PDB file of C-alpha atoms in Angstrom:
ATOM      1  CA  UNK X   1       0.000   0.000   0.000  1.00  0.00           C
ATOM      2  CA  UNK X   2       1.072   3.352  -1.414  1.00  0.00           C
ATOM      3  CA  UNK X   3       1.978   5.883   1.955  1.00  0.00           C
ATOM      4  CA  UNK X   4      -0.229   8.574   1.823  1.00  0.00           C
ATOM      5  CA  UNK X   5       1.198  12.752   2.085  1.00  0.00           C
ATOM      6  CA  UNK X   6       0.663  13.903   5.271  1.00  0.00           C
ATOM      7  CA  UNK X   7      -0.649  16.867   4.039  1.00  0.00           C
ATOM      8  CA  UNK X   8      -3.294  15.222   1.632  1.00  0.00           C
ATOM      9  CA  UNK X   9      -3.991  13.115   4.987  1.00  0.00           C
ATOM     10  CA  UNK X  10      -4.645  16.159   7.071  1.00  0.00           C
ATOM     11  CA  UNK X  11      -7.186  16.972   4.315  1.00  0.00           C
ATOM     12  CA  UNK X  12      -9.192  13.766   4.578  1.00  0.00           C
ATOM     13  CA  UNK X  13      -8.974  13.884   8.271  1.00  0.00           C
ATOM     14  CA  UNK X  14     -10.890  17.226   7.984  1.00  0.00           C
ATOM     15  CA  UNK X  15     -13.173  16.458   5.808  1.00  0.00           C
ATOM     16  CA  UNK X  16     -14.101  13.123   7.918  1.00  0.00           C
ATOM     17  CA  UNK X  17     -14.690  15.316  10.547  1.00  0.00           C
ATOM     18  CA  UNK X  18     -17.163  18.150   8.579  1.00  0.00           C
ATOM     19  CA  UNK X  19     -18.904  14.929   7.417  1.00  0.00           C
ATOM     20  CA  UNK X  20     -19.460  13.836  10.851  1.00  0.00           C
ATOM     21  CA  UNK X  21     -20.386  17.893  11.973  1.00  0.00           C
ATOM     22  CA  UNK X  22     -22.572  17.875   9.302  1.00  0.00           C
ATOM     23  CA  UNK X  23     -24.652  14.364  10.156  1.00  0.00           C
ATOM     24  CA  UNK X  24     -25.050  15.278  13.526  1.00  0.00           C
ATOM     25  CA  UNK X  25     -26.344  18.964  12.560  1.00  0.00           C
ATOM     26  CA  UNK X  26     -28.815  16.695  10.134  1.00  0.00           C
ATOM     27  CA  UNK X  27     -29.600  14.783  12.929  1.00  0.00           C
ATOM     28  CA  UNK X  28     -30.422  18.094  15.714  1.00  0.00           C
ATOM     29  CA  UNK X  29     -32.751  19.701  13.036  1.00  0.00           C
ATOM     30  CA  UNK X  30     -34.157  16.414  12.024  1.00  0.00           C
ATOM     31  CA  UNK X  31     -35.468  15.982  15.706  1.00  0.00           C
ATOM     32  CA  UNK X  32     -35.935  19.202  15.861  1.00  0.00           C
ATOM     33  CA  UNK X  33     -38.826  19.004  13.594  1.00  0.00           C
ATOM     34  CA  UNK X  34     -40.149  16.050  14.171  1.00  0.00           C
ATOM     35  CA  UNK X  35     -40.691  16.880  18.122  1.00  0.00           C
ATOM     36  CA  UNK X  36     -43.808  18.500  17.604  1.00  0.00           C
ATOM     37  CA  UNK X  37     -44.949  16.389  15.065  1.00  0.00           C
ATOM     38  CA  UNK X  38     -44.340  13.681  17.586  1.00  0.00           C
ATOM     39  CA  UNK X  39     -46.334  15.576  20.243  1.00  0.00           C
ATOM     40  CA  UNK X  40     -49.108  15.281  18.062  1.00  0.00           C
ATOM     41  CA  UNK X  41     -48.964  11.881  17.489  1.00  0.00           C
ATOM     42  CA  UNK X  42     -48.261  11.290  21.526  1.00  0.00           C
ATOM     43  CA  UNK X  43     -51.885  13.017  22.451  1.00  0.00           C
ATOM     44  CA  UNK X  44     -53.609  10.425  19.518  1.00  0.00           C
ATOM     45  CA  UNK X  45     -51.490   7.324  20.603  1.00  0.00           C
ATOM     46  CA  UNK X  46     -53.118   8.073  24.489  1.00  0.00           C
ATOM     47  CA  UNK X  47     -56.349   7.443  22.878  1.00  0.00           C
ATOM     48  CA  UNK X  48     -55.836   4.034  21.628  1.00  0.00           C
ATOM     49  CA  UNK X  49     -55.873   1.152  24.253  1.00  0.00           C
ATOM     50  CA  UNK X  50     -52.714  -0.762  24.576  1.00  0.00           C
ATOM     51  CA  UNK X  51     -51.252   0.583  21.943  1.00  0.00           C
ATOM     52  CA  UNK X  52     -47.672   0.137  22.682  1.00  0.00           C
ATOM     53  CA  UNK X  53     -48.121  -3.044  24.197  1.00  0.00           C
ATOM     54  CA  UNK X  54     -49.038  -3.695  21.062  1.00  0.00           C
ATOM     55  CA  UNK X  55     -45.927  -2.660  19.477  1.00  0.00           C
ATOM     56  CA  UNK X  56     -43.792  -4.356  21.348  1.00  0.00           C
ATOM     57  CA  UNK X  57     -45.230  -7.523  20.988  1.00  0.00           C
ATOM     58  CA  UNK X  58     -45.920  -7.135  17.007  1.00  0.00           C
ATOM     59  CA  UNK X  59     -42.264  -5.916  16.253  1.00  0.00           C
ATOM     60  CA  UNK X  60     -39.932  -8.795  15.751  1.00  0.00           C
ATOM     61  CA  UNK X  61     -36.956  -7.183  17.237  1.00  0.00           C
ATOM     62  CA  UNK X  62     -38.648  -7.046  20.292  1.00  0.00           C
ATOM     63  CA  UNK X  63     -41.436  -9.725  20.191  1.00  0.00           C
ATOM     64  CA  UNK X  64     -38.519 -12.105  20.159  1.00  0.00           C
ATOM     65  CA  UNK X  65     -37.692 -10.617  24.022  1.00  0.00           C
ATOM     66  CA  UNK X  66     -41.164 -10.931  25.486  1.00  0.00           C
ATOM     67  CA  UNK X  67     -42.325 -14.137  27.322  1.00  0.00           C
ATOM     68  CA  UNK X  68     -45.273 -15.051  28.885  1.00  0.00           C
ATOM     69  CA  UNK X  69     -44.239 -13.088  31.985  1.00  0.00           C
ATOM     70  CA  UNK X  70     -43.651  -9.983  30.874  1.00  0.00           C
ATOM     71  CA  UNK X  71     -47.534  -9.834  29.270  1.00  0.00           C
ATOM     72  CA  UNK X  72     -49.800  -8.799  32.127  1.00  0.00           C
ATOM     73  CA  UNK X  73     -47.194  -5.718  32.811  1.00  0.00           C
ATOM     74  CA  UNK X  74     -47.320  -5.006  29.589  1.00  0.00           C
ATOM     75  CA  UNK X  75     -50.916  -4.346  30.049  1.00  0.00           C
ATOM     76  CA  UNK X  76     -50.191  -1.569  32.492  1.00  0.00           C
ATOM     77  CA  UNK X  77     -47.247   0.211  29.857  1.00  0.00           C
ATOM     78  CA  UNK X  78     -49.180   3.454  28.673  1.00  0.00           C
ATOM     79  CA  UNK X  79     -46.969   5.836  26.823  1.00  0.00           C
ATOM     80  CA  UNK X  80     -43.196   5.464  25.163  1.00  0.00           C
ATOM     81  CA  UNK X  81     -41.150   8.766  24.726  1.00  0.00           C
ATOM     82  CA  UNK X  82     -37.565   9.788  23.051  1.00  0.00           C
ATOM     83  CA  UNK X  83     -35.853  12.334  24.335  1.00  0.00           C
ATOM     84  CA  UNK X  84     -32.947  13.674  22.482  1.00  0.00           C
ATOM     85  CA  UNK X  85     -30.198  15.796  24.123  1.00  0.00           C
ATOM     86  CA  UNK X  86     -30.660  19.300  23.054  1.00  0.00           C
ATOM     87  CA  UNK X  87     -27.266  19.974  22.686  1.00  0.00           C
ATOM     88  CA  UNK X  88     -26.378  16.231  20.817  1.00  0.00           C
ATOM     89  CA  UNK X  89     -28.983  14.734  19.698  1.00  0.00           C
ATOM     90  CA  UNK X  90     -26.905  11.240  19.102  1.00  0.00           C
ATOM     91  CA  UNK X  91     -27.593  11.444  23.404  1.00  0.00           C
ATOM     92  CA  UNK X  92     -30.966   9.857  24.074  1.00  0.00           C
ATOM     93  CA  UNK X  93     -33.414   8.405  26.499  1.00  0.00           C
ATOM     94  CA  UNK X  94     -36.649   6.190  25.971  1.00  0.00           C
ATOM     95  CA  UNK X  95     -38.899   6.810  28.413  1.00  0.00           C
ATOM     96  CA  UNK X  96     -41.451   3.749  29.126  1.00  0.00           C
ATOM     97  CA  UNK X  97     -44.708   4.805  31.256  1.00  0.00           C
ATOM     98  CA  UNK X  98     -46.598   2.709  33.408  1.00  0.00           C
ATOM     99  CA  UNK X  99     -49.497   3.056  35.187  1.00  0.00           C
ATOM    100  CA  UNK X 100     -49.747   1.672  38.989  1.00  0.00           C
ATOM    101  CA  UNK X 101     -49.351  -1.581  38.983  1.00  0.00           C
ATOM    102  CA  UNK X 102     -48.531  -4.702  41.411  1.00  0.00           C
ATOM    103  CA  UNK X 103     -45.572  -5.802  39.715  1.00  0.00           C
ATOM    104  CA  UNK X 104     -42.954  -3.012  40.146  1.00  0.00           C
ATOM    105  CA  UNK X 105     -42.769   0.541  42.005  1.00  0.00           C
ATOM    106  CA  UNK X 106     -41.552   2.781  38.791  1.00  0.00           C
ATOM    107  CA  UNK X 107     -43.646   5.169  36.945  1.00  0.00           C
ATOM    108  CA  UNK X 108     -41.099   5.215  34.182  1.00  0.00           C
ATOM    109  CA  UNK X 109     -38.944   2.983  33.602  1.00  0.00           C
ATOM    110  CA  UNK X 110     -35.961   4.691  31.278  1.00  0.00           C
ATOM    111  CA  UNK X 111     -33.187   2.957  28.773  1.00  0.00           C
ATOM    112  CA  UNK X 112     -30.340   5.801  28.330  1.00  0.00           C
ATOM    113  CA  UNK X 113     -27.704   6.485  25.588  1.00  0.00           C
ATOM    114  CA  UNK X 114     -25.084   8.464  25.227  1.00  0.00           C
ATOM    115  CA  UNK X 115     -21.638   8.875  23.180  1.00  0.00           C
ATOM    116  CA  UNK X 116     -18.640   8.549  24.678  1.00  0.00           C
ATOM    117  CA  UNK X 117     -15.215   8.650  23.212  1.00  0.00           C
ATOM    118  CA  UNK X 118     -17.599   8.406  19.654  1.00  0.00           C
ATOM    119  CA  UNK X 119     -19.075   5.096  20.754  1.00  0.00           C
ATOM    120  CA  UNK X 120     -22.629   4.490  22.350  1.00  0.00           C
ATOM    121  CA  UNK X 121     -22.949   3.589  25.692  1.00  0.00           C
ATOM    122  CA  UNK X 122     -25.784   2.580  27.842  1.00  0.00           C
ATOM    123  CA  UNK X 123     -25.808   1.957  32.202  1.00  0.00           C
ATOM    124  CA  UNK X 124     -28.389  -0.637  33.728  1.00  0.00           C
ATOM    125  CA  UNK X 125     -31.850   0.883  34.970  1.00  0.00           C
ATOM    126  CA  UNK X 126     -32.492   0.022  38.252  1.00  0.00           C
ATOM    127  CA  UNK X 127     -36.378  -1.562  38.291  1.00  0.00           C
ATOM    128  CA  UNK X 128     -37.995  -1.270  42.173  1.00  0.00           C
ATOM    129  CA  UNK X 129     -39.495  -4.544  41.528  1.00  0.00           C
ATOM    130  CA  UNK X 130     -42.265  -5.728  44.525  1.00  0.00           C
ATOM    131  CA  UNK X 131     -41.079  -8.877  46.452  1.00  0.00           C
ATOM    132  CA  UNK X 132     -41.648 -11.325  44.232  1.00  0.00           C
ATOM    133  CA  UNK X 133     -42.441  -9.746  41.261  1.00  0.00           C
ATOM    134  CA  UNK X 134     -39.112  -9.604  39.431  1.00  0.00           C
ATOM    135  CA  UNK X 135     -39.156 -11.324  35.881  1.00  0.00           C
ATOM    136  CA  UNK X 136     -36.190 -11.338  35.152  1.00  0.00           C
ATOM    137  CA  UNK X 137     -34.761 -14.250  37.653  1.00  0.00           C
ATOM    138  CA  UNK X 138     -33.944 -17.034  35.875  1.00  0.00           C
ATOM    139  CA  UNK X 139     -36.123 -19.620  37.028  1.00  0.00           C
ATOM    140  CA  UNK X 140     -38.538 -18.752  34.637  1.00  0.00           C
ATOM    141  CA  UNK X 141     -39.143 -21.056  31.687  1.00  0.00           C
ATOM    142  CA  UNK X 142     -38.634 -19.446  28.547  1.00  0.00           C
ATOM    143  CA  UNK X 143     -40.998 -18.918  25.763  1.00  0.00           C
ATOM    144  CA  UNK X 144     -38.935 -19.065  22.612  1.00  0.00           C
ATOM    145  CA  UNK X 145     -35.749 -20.511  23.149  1.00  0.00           C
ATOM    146  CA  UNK X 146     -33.042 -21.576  25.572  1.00  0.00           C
ATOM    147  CA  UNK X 147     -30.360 -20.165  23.266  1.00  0.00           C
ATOM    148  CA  UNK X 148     -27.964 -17.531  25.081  1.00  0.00           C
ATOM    149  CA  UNK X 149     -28.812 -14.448  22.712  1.00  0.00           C
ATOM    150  CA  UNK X 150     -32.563 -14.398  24.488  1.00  0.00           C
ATOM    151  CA  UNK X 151     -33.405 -12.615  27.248  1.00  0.00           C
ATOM    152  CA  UNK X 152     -35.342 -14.394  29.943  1.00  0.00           C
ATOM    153  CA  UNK X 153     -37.649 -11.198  29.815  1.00  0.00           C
ATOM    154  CA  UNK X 154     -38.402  -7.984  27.976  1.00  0.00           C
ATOM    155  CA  UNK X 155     -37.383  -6.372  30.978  1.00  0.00           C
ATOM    156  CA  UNK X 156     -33.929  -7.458  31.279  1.00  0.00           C
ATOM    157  CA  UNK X 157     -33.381  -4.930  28.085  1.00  0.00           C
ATOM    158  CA  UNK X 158     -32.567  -2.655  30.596  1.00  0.00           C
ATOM    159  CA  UNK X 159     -29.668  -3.401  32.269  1.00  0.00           C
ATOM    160  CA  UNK X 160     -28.583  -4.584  29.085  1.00  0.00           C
ATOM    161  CA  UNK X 161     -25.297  -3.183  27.880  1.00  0.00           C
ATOM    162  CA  UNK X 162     -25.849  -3.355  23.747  1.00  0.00           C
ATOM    163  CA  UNK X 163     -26.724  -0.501  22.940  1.00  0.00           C
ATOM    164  CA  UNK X 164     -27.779  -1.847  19.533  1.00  0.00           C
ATOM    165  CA  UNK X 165     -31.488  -2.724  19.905  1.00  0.00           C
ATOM    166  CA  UNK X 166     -32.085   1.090  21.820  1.00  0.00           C
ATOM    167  CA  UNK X 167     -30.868   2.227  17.994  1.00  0.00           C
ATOM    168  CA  UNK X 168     -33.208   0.604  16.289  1.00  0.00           C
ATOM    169  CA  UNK X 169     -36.064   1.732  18.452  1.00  0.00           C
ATOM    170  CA  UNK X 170     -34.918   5.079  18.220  1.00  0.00           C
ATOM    171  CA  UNK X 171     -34.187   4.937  14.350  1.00  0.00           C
ATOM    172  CA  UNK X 172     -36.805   2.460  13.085  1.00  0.00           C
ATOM    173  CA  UNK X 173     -39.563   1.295  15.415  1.00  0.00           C
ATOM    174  CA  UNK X 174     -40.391   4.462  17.281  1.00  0.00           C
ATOM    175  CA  UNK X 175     -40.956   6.842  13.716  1.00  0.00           C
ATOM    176  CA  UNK X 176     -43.229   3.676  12.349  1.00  0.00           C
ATOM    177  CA  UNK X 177     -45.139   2.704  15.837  1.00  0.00           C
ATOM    178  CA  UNK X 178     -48.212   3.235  13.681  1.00  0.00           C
ATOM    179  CA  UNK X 179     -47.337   0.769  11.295  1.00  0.00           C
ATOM    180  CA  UNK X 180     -46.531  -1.422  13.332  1.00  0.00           C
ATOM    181  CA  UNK X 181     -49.603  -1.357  15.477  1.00  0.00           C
ATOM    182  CA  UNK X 182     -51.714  -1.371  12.175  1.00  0.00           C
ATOM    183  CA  UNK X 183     -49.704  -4.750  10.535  1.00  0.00           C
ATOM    184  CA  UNK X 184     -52.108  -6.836  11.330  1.00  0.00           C
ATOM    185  CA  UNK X 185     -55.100  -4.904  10.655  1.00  0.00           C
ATOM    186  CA  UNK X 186     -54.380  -3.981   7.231  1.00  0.00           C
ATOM    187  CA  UNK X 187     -53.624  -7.725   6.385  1.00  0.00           C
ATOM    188  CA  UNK X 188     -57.147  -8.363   8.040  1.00  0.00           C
ATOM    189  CA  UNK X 189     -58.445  -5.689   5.570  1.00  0.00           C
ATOM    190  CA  UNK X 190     -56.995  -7.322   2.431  1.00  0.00           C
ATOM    191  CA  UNK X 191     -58.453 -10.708   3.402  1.00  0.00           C
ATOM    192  CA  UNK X 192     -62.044  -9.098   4.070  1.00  0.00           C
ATOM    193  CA  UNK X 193     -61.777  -7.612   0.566  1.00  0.00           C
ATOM    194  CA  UNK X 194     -60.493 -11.099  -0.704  1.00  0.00           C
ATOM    195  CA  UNK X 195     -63.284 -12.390   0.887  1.00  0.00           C
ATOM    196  CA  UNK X 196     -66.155 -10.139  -0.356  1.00  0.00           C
ATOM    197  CA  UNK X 197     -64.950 -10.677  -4.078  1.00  0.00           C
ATOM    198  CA  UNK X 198     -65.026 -14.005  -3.617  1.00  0.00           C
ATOM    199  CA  UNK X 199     -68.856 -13.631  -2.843  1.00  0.00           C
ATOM    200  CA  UNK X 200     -69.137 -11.363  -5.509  1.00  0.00           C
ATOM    201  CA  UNK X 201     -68.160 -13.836  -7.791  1.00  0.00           C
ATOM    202  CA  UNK X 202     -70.030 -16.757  -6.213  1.00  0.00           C
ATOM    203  CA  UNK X 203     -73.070 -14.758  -6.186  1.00  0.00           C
ATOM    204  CA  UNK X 204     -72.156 -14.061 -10.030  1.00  0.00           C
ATOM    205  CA  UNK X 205     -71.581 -17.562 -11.244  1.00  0.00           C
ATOM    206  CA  UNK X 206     -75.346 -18.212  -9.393  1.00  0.00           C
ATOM    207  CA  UNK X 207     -76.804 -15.642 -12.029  1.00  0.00           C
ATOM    208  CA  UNK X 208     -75.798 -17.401 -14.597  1.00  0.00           C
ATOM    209  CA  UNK X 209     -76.334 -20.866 -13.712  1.00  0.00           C
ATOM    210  CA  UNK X 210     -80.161 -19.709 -13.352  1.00  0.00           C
ATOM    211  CA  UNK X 211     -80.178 -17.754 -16.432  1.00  0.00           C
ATOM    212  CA  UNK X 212     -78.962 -21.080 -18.218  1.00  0.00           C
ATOM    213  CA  UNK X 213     -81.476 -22.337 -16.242  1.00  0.00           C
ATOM    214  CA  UNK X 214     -84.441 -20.868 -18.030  1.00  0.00           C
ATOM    215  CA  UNK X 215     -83.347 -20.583 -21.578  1.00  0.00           C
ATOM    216  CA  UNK X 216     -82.967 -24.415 -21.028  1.00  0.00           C
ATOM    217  CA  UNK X 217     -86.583 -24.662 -20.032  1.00  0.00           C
ATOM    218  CA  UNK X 218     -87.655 -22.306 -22.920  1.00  0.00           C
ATOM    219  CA  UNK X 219     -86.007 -24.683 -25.141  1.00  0.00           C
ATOM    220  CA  UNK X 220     -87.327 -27.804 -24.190  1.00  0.00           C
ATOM    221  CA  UNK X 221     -91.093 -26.451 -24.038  1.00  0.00           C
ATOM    222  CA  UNK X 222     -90.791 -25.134 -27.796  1.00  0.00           C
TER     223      UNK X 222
END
């Protein structure tokens, strides 16, 4: 490999660095105007009954965490919020709302990340569980799997230290939570519709038969 001029080096180094200015700038007007659109959206979601229950169990990033366990306090989550440092928005928390409920203390429960030497880093959340309530022991039987790269419960996500699943939510499930939470519906639409043309058609082909029918008959009495 060909050494490189120093100078011509300094030069790429630079304009690495404008790139990376320029992505994060992106980035804090990007959330900058989606914040109130998200608002918005926040006071419909609060309308709709489980929705993000409902997210979380439809998406198959995280469906793939839930088990049985982690379903009736699931019931009780009411409201999921990203915050973005003002100042760097790469800096964020998702805020998970819960109403009272007997399984643990928390109102929020709260899965931080921030940058740190230009890599993303993320601390356990401590959950106040009630005495007995904590599903994330291990003596629970798993749902999916018993391979190593499943979590015995949703809620173990938090004191997890990959950061990589909090991007994704961020980046990908959180902007499309209402596609996500419509899936399901839509593909019940498109059978419905499947469903009345096919009664369309039966009702069609009946028609005929019994037009058939009759100019048979007229036949046969002439």
């Amino acid at each position: 490999m060909a050494e490189i001029d120093p100078a011509l080096l300094d030069e790429m180094n630079a304009i690495a660095e404008a790139t990376q200015k320029a992505e994060l700038q992106l980035l804090q007007k990007r959330v900058e105007l989606l914040s109130p659109i998200w608002e918005k959206r926040r006071a419909l979601i609060a309308k709709i009954p489980k929705f993000w229950s409902t997210v979380v169990q439809k998406h198959d990033a995280l469906a793939q965490m839930v088990e049985e366990v982690d379903l009736p306090i699931l019931e009780h989550l009411t409201d999921v919020w990203v915050k973005h440092d003002s100042k760097d928005a790469r800096n964020y928390e998702i805020i998970f709302t819960f109403n009272e409920n007997p399984h643990f203390k928390n109102k929020t429960l709260v899965k931080k990340v921030a940058i740190k030497d230009d890599e993303p880093v993320t601390e356990e959340f401590k959950i106040d569980w009630k005495e007995g309530k904590d599903v994330t022991v291990k003596d629970h039987k798993r749902k999916k799997s018993d391979s190593d790269n499943i979590s015995d419960s949703f809620f173990s996500w938090f004191r997890d230290e990959d950061t990589s699943l909090a991007d994704l939510f961020v980046h990908e499930i959180y902007p499309e939570a209402l596609s996500v939470y419509a899936e399901d519906d839509e593909d019940f639409e498109d059978d419905e519709s499947v469903d009345l043309d096919d009664d369309e058609e039966d009702e069609d082909d009946e028609e005929e038969e019994e037009e058939e029918e009759k100019h048979t008959k007229k036949k046969s009495k002439k």
